[in-house]
mmCIF file with all atom_site columns, C-alpha atoms in Angstrom:
data_model
loop_
_atom_site.group_PDB
_atom_site.id
_atom_site.type_symbol
_atom_site.label_atom_id
_atom_site.label_alt_id
_atom_site.label_comp_id
_atom_site.label_asym_id
_atom_site.label_entity_id
_atom_site.label_seq_id
_atom_site.pdbx_PDB_ins_code
_atom_site.Cartn_x
_atom_site.Cartn_y
_atom_site.Cartn_z
_atom_site.occupancy
_atom_site.B_iso_or_equiv
_atom_site.pdbx_formal_charge
_atom_site.auth_seq_id
_atom_site.auth_comp_id
_atom_site.auth_asym_id
_atom_site.auth_atom_id
_atom_site.pdbx_PDB_model_num
ATOM 1   C CA . MET A 1 1   ? -165.839 88.400 314.992 1.00 74.00 ? 116 MET A CA 1
ATOM 2   C CA . VAL A 1 2   ? -168.505 85.693 314.985 1.00 75.00 ? 117 VAL A CA 1
ATOM 3   C CA . LYS A 1 3   ? -171.608 86.400 312.949 1.00 77.00 ? 118 LYS A CA 1
ATOM 4   C CA . LEU A 1 4   ? -174.941 85.461 314.442 1.00 82.00 ? 119 LEU A CA 1
ATOM 5   C CA . GLU A 1 5   ? -177.300 83.173 312.638 1.00 83.00 ? 120 GLU A CA 1
ATOM 6   C CA . ARG A 1 6   ? -180.204 85.211 311.375 1.00 92.00 ? 121 ARG A CA 1
ATOM 7   C CA . THR A 1 7   ? -183.607 83.579 311.438 1.00 94.00 ? 122 THR A CA 1
ATOM 8   C CA . ARG A 1 8   ? -186.276 83.476 308.785 1.00 95.00 ? 123 ARG A CA 1
ATOM 9   C CA . TYR A 1 9   ? -189.929 82.637 309.198 1.00 97.00 ? 124 TYR A CA 1
ATOM 10  C CA . LEU A 1 10  ? -191.632 80.687 306.439 1.00 96.00 ? 125 LEU A CA 1
ATOM 11  C CA . SER A 1 11  ? -195.296 80.194 305.704 1.00 95.00 ? 126 SER A CA 1
ATOM 12  C CA . ILE A 1 12  ? -195.808 76.809 304.068 1.00 94.00 ? 127 ILE A CA 1
ATOM 13  C CA . CYS A 1 13  ? -199.103 76.196 302.299 1.00 93.00 ? 128 CYS A CA 1
ATOM 14  C CA . ILE A 1 14  ? -200.501 72.639 302.423 1.00 92.00 ? 129 ILE A CA 1
ATOM 15  C CA . HIS A 1 15  ? -202.594 71.488 299.451 1.00 92.00 ? 130 HIS A CA 1
ATOM 16  C CA . GLY A 1 16  ? -204.594 68.332 300.057 1.00 89.00 ? 131 GLY A CA 1
ATOM 17  C CA . ASP A 1 17  ? -206.573 66.653 302.808 1.00 88.00 ? 132 ASP A CA 1
ATOM 18  C CA . VAL A 1 18  ? -203.790 65.890 305.236 1.00 90.00 ? 133 VAL A CA 1
ATOM 19  C CA . ASP A 1 19  ? -203.226 66.649 308.892 1.00 91.00 ? 134 ASP A CA 1
ATOM 20  C CA . PRO A 1 20  ? -200.764 69.583 309.201 1.00 92.00 ? 135 PRO A CA 1
ATOM 21  C CA . HIS A 1 21  ? -198.746 67.703 311.817 1.00 92.00 ? 136 HIS A CA 1
ATOM 22  C CA . LYS A 1 22  ? -198.308 64.785 309.392 1.00 92.00 ? 137 LYS A CA 1
ATOM 23  C CA . ALA A 1 23  ? -197.178 67.243 306.718 1.00 92.00 ? 138 ALA A CA 1
ATOM 24  C CA . TRP A 1 24  ? -194.699 68.715 309.239 1.00 94.00 ? 139 TRP A CA 1
ATOM 25  C CA . ARG A 1 25  ? -193.248 65.268 309.966 1.00 93.00 ? 140 ARG A CA 1
ATOM 26  C CA . GLU A 1 26  ? -192.986 64.517 306.251 1.00 94.00 ? 141 GLU A CA 1
ATOM 27  C CA . LEU A 1 27  ? -191.226 67.844 305.610 1.00 94.00 ? 142 LEU A CA 1
ATOM 28  C CA . ARG A 1 28  ? -188.651 67.079 308.315 1.00 94.00 ? 143 ARG A CA 1
ATOM 29  C CA . GLU A 1 29  ? -188.150 63.603 306.867 1.00 94.00 ? 144 GLU A CA 1
ATOM 30  C CA . ALA A 1 30  ? -187.698 65.020 303.343 1.00 93.00 ? 145 ALA A CA 1
ATOM 31  C CA . LEU A 1 31  ? -185.100 67.474 304.654 1.00 93.00 ? 146 LEU A CA 1
ATOM 32  C CA . ARG A 1 32  ? -183.298 64.626 306.427 1.00 94.00 ? 147 ARG A CA 1
ATOM 33  C CA . ARG A 1 33  ? -183.334 62.513 303.237 1.00 94.00 ? 148 ARG A CA 1
ATOM 34  C CA . LEU A 1 34  ? -181.976 65.386 301.144 1.00 92.00 ? 149 LEU A CA 1
ATOM 35  C CA . LEU A 1 35  ? -179.270 66.642 303.500 1.00 89.00 ? 150 LEU A CA 1
ATOM 36  C CA . GLY A 1 36  ? -178.811 64.041 306.219 1.00 92.00 ? 151 GLY A CA 1
ATOM 37  C CA . GLU A 1 37  ? -178.852 64.491 309.968 1.00 92.00 ? 152 GLU A CA 1
ATOM 38  C CA . PHE A 1 38  ? -176.157 67.154 309.853 1.00 91.00 ? 153 PHE A CA 1
ATOM 39  C CA . GLY A 1 39  ? -178.065 69.245 307.302 1.00 87.00 ? 154 GLY A CA 1
ATOM 40  C CA . LEU A 1 40  ? -181.238 68.923 309.349 1.00 89.00 ? 155 LEU A CA 1
ATOM 41  C CA . SER A 1 41  ? -179.440 70.158 312.440 1.00 90.00 ? 156 SER A CA 1
ATOM 42  C CA . GLN A 1 42  ? -177.841 73.048 310.520 1.00 88.00 ? 157 GLN A CA 1
ATOM 43  C CA . ALA A 1 43  ? -181.260 74.165 309.270 1.00 89.00 ? 158 ALA A CA 1
ATOM 44  C CA . GLY A 1 44  ? -182.509 74.759 312.816 1.00 90.00 ? 159 GLY A CA 1
ATOM 45  C CA . LEU A 1 45  ? -186.028 73.982 311.664 1.00 93.00 ? 160 LEU A CA 1
ATOM 46  C CA . LEU A 1 46  ? -188.774 74.644 314.230 1.00 95.00 ? 161 LEU A CA 1
ATOM 47  C CA . LEU A 1 47  ? -192.541 74.495 313.984 1.00 95.00 ? 162 LEU A CA 1
ATOM 48  C CA . ILE A 1 48  ? -193.875 77.796 315.312 1.00 96.00 ? 163 ILE A CA 1
ATOM 49  C CA . GLU A 1 49  ? -197.585 77.630 314.557 1.00 94.00 ? 164 GLU A CA 1
ATOM 50  C CA . VAL A 1 50  ? -200.160 75.471 312.806 1.00 94.00 ? 165 VAL A CA 1
ATOM 51  C CA . LEU A 1 51  ? -202.917 77.318 310.943 1.00 89.00 ? 166 LEU A CA 1
ATOM 52  C CA . PRO A 1 52  ? -205.682 75.789 308.807 1.00 87.00 ? 167 PRO A CA 1
ATOM 53  C CA . GLY A 1 53  ? -203.875 74.649 305.668 1.00 88.00 ? 168 GLY A CA 1
ATOM 54  C CA . LYS A 1 54  ? -200.591 76.317 306.664 1.00 92.00 ? 169 LYS A CA 1
ATOM 55  C CA . LEU A 1 55  ? -197.489 75.802 308.733 1.00 94.00 ? 170 LEU A CA 1
ATOM 56  C CA . ILE A 1 56  ? -195.353 78.614 310.098 1.00 96.00 ? 171 ILE A CA 1
ATOM 57  C CA . LEU A 1 57  ? -191.746 77.525 310.487 1.00 96.00 ? 172 LEU A CA 1
ATOM 58  C CA . LYS A 1 58  ? -188.545 79.085 311.749 1.00 96.00 ? 173 LYS A CA 1
ATOM 59  C CA . CYS A 1 59  ? -185.173 78.280 310.205 1.00 94.00 ? 174 CYS A CA 1
ATOM 60  C CA . SER A 1 60  ? -181.700 79.690 309.674 1.00 93.00 ? 175 SER A CA 1
ATOM 61  C CA . HIS A 1 61  ? -181.285 82.264 306.901 1.00 93.00 ? 176 HIS A CA 1
ATOM 62  C CA . LYS A 1 62  ? -178.701 80.003 305.276 1.00 92.00 ? 177 LYS A CA 1
ATOM 63  C CA . SER A 1 63  ? -181.111 77.078 305.085 1.00 92.00 ? 178 SER A CA 1
ATOM 64  C CA . VAL A 1 64  ? -184.154 78.690 303.441 1.00 94.00 ? 179 VAL A CA 1
ATOM 65  C CA . TRP A 1 65  ? -183.182 77.115 300.128 1.00 93.00 ? 180 TRP A CA 1
ATOM 66  C CA . MET A 1 66  ? -182.943 73.699 301.805 1.00 92.00 ? 181 MET A CA 1
ATOM 67  C CA . VAL A 1 67  ? -186.431 73.993 303.285 1.00 93.00 ? 182 VAL A CA 1
ATOM 68  C CA . ARG A 1 68  ? -187.822 75.098 299.909 1.00 94.00 ? 183 ARG A CA 1
ATOM 69  C CA . ALA A 1 69  ? -186.269 72.050 298.241 1.00 93.00 ? 184 ALA A CA 1
ATOM 70  C CA . ALA A 1 70  ? -187.601 69.704 300.919 1.00 93.00 ? 185 ALA A CA 1
ATOM 71  C CA . ALA A 1 71  ? -191.103 71.189 300.612 1.00 93.00 ? 186 ALA A CA 1
ATOM 72  C CA . ALA A 1 72  ? -191.019 70.633 296.856 1.00 92.00 ? 187 ALA A CA 1
ATOM 73  C CA . ALA A 1 73  ? -189.958 67.011 297.409 1.00 92.00 ? 188 ALA A CA 1
ATOM 74  C CA . VAL A 1 74  ? -193.017 66.161 299.535 1.00 91.00 ? 189 VAL A CA 1
ATOM 75  C CA . LYS A 1 75  ? -195.694 64.422 297.463 1.00 91.00 ? 190 LYS A CA 1
ATOM 76  C CA . GLU A 1 76  ? -197.603 62.530 300.156 1.00 88.00 ? 191 GLU A CA 1
ATOM 77  C CA . ALA A 1 77  ? -197.919 62.352 303.914 1.00 85.00 ? 192 ALA A CA 1
ATOM 78  C CA . GLU A 1 78  ? -198.789 58.982 305.452 1.00 82.00 ? 193 GLU A CA 1
ATOM 79  C CA . GLY A 1 79  ? -200.679 57.732 302.417 1.00 86.00 ? 194 GLY A CA 1
ATOM 80  C CA . SER A 1 80  ? -202.544 60.964 301.606 1.00 84.00 ? 195 SER A CA 1
ATOM 81  C CA . SER A 1 81  ? -201.397 62.921 298.576 1.00 89.00 ? 196 SER A CA 1
ATOM 82  C CA . CYS A 1 82  ? -200.401 66.503 299.285 1.00 90.00 ? 197 CYS A CA 1
ATOM 83  C CA . LEU A 1 83  ? -198.259 69.298 297.936 1.00 92.00 ? 198 LEU A CA 1
ATOM 84  C CA . LEU A 1 84  ? -196.304 71.805 299.994 1.00 92.00 ? 199 LEU A CA 1
ATOM 85  C CA . HIS A 1 85  ? -194.970 75.134 298.858 1.00 90.00 ? 200 HIS A CA 1
ATOM 86  C CA . VAL A 1 86  ? -193.392 78.111 300.569 1.00 92.00 ? 201 VAL A CA 1
ATOM 87  C CA . GLU A 1 87  ? -195.902 80.913 300.349 1.00 92.00 ? 202 GLU A CA 1
ATOM 88  C CA . ARG A 1 88  ? -193.925 83.680 302.057 1.00 93.00 ? 203 ARG A CA 1
ATOM 89  C CA . VAL A 1 89  ? -190.599 84.253 303.821 1.00 95.00 ? 204 VAL A CA 1
ATOM 90  C CA . SER A 1 90  ? -189.971 87.020 306.346 1.00 95.00 ? 205 SER A CA 1
ATOM 91  C CA . GLY A 1 91  ? -187.322 88.071 308.815 1.00 94.00 ? 206 GLY A CA 1
ATOM 92  C CA . THR A 1 92  ? -189.804 88.653 311.637 1.00 94.00 ? 207 THR A CA 1
ATOM 93  C CA . LEU A 1 93  ? -192.842 86.743 312.764 1.00 94.00 ? 208 LEU A CA 1
ATOM 94  C CA . LYS A 1 94  ? -194.845 89.959 313.132 1.00 95.00 ? 209 LYS A CA 1
ATOM 95  C CA . LYS A 1 95  ? -194.273 90.951 309.488 1.00 95.00 ? 210 LYS A CA 1
ATOM 96  C CA . LEU A 1 96  ? -195.085 87.426 308.296 1.00 94.00 ? 211 LEU A CA 1
ATOM 97  C CA . ARG A 1 97  ? -198.400 87.403 310.142 1.00 92.00 ? 212 ARG A CA 1
ATOM 98  C CA . LYS A 1 98  ? -199.221 90.859 308.784 1.00 93.00 ? 213 LYS A CA 1
ATOM 99  C CA . ALA A 1 99  ? -198.436 89.755 305.221 1.00 91.00 ? 214 ALA A CA 1
ATOM 100 C CA . LEU A 1 100 ? -200.577 86.630 305.608 1.00 90.00 ? 215 LEU A CA 1
ATOM 101 C CA . LYS A 1 101 ? -203.543 88.705 306.799 1.00 89.00 ? 216 LYS A CA 1
ATOM 102 C CA . GLU A 1 102 ? -203.236 91.015 303.800 1.00 88.00 ? 217 GLU A CA 1
ATOM 103 C CA . SER A 1 103 ? -202.686 88.287 301.204 1.00 80.00 ? 218 SER A CA 1
ATOM 104 C CA . LYS A 1 104 ? -205.484 86.981 299.031 1.00 71.00 ? 219 LYS A CA 1
ATOM 105 C CA . PRO A 1 105 ? -206.475 83.385 299.859 1.00 65.00 ? 220 PRO A CA 1
ATOM 106 C CA . PHE A 1 106 ? -206.268 80.702 297.204 1.00 59.00 ? 221 PHE A CA 1
ATOM 107 C CA . SER A 1 107 ? -209.447 80.088 295.270 1.00 52.00 ? 222 SER A CA 1
ATOM 108 C CA . ARG A 1 108 ? -211.302 76.848 295.821 1.00 48.00 ? 223 ARG A CA 1
ATOM 109 C CA . GLY A 1 109 ? -210.603 75.846 292.211 1.00 49.00 ? 224 GLY A CA 1
ATOM 110 C CA . ASP A 1 110 ? -206.897 75.552 292.974 1.00 54.00 ? 225 ASP A CA 1
ATOM 111 C CA . GLU A 1 111 ? -207.589 73.069 295.776 1.00 53.00 ? 226 GLU A CA 1
ATOM 112 C CA . GLU A 1 112 ? -209.868 70.955 293.584 1.00 56.00 ? 227 GLU A CA 1
ATOM 113 C CA . ALA A 1 113 ? -207.258 70.775 290.807 1.00 53.00 ? 228 ALA A CA 1
ATOM 114 C CA . MET A 1 114 ? -204.566 69.550 293.220 1.00 54.00 ? 229 MET A CA 1
ATOM 115 C CA . PRO A 1 115 ? -205.225 65.767 292.980 1.00 53.00 ? 230 PRO A CA 1
ATOM 116 C CA . GLN A 1 116 ? -204.694 65.828 289.203 1.00 53.00 ? 231 GLN A CA 1
ATOM 117 C CA . ALA A 1 117 ? -201.406 67.691 289.678 1.00 54.00 ? 232 ALA A CA 1
ATOM 118 C CA . VAL A 1 118 ? -200.209 65.114 292.199 1.00 50.00 ? 233 VAL A CA 1
ATOM 119 C CA . GLU A 1 119 ? -201.243 62.179 289.994 1.00 54.00 ? 234 GLU A CA 1
ATOM 120 C CA . SER A 1 120 ? -199.420 63.619 286.966 1.00 50.00 ? 235 SER A CA 1
ATOM 121 C CA . ASN A 1 121 ? -196.191 63.983 289.007 1.00 49.00 ? 236 ASN A CA 1
ATOM 122 C CA . GLN A 1 122 ? -196.115 60.335 290.088 1.00 51.00 ? 237 GLN A CA 1
#
C-alpha cells in the first residue's frame, strides 16, 4: 500500500529590510545548494502566501527539517542582510493562520538588534 505524502505549512519570519519575494528566492537557492535539484524537488516547496515580514510555505512532511536548515543558512538576500527562521509549523493552513493571529508579535527591539546579529555571524 502506497502512503500519501502529508503536507506541512510553515510560517517563516523574515528579519531585516528585504523584499519577501527576494527572501523566497534565496530560501529556494539555499535549499538547492544544500540538497541539490533532487532534494529541492523532493521537498515540494511552494509559496502559499506573502504577509508583511512573513512567508507561508507548503512542503512535504518529510522535508520540514530540510526547509528549517535552508532557512538557517540564509544570511542575505540580493545584498541586503536578513535572517529567516521557522516560526510555526502546522498540518493545515487554517490552523496555521489561527495560530498566527493568536501569537504575540515580535517586539521592535528584536528587529533593531538584528543587524548586529547578522554582522557577528559573518
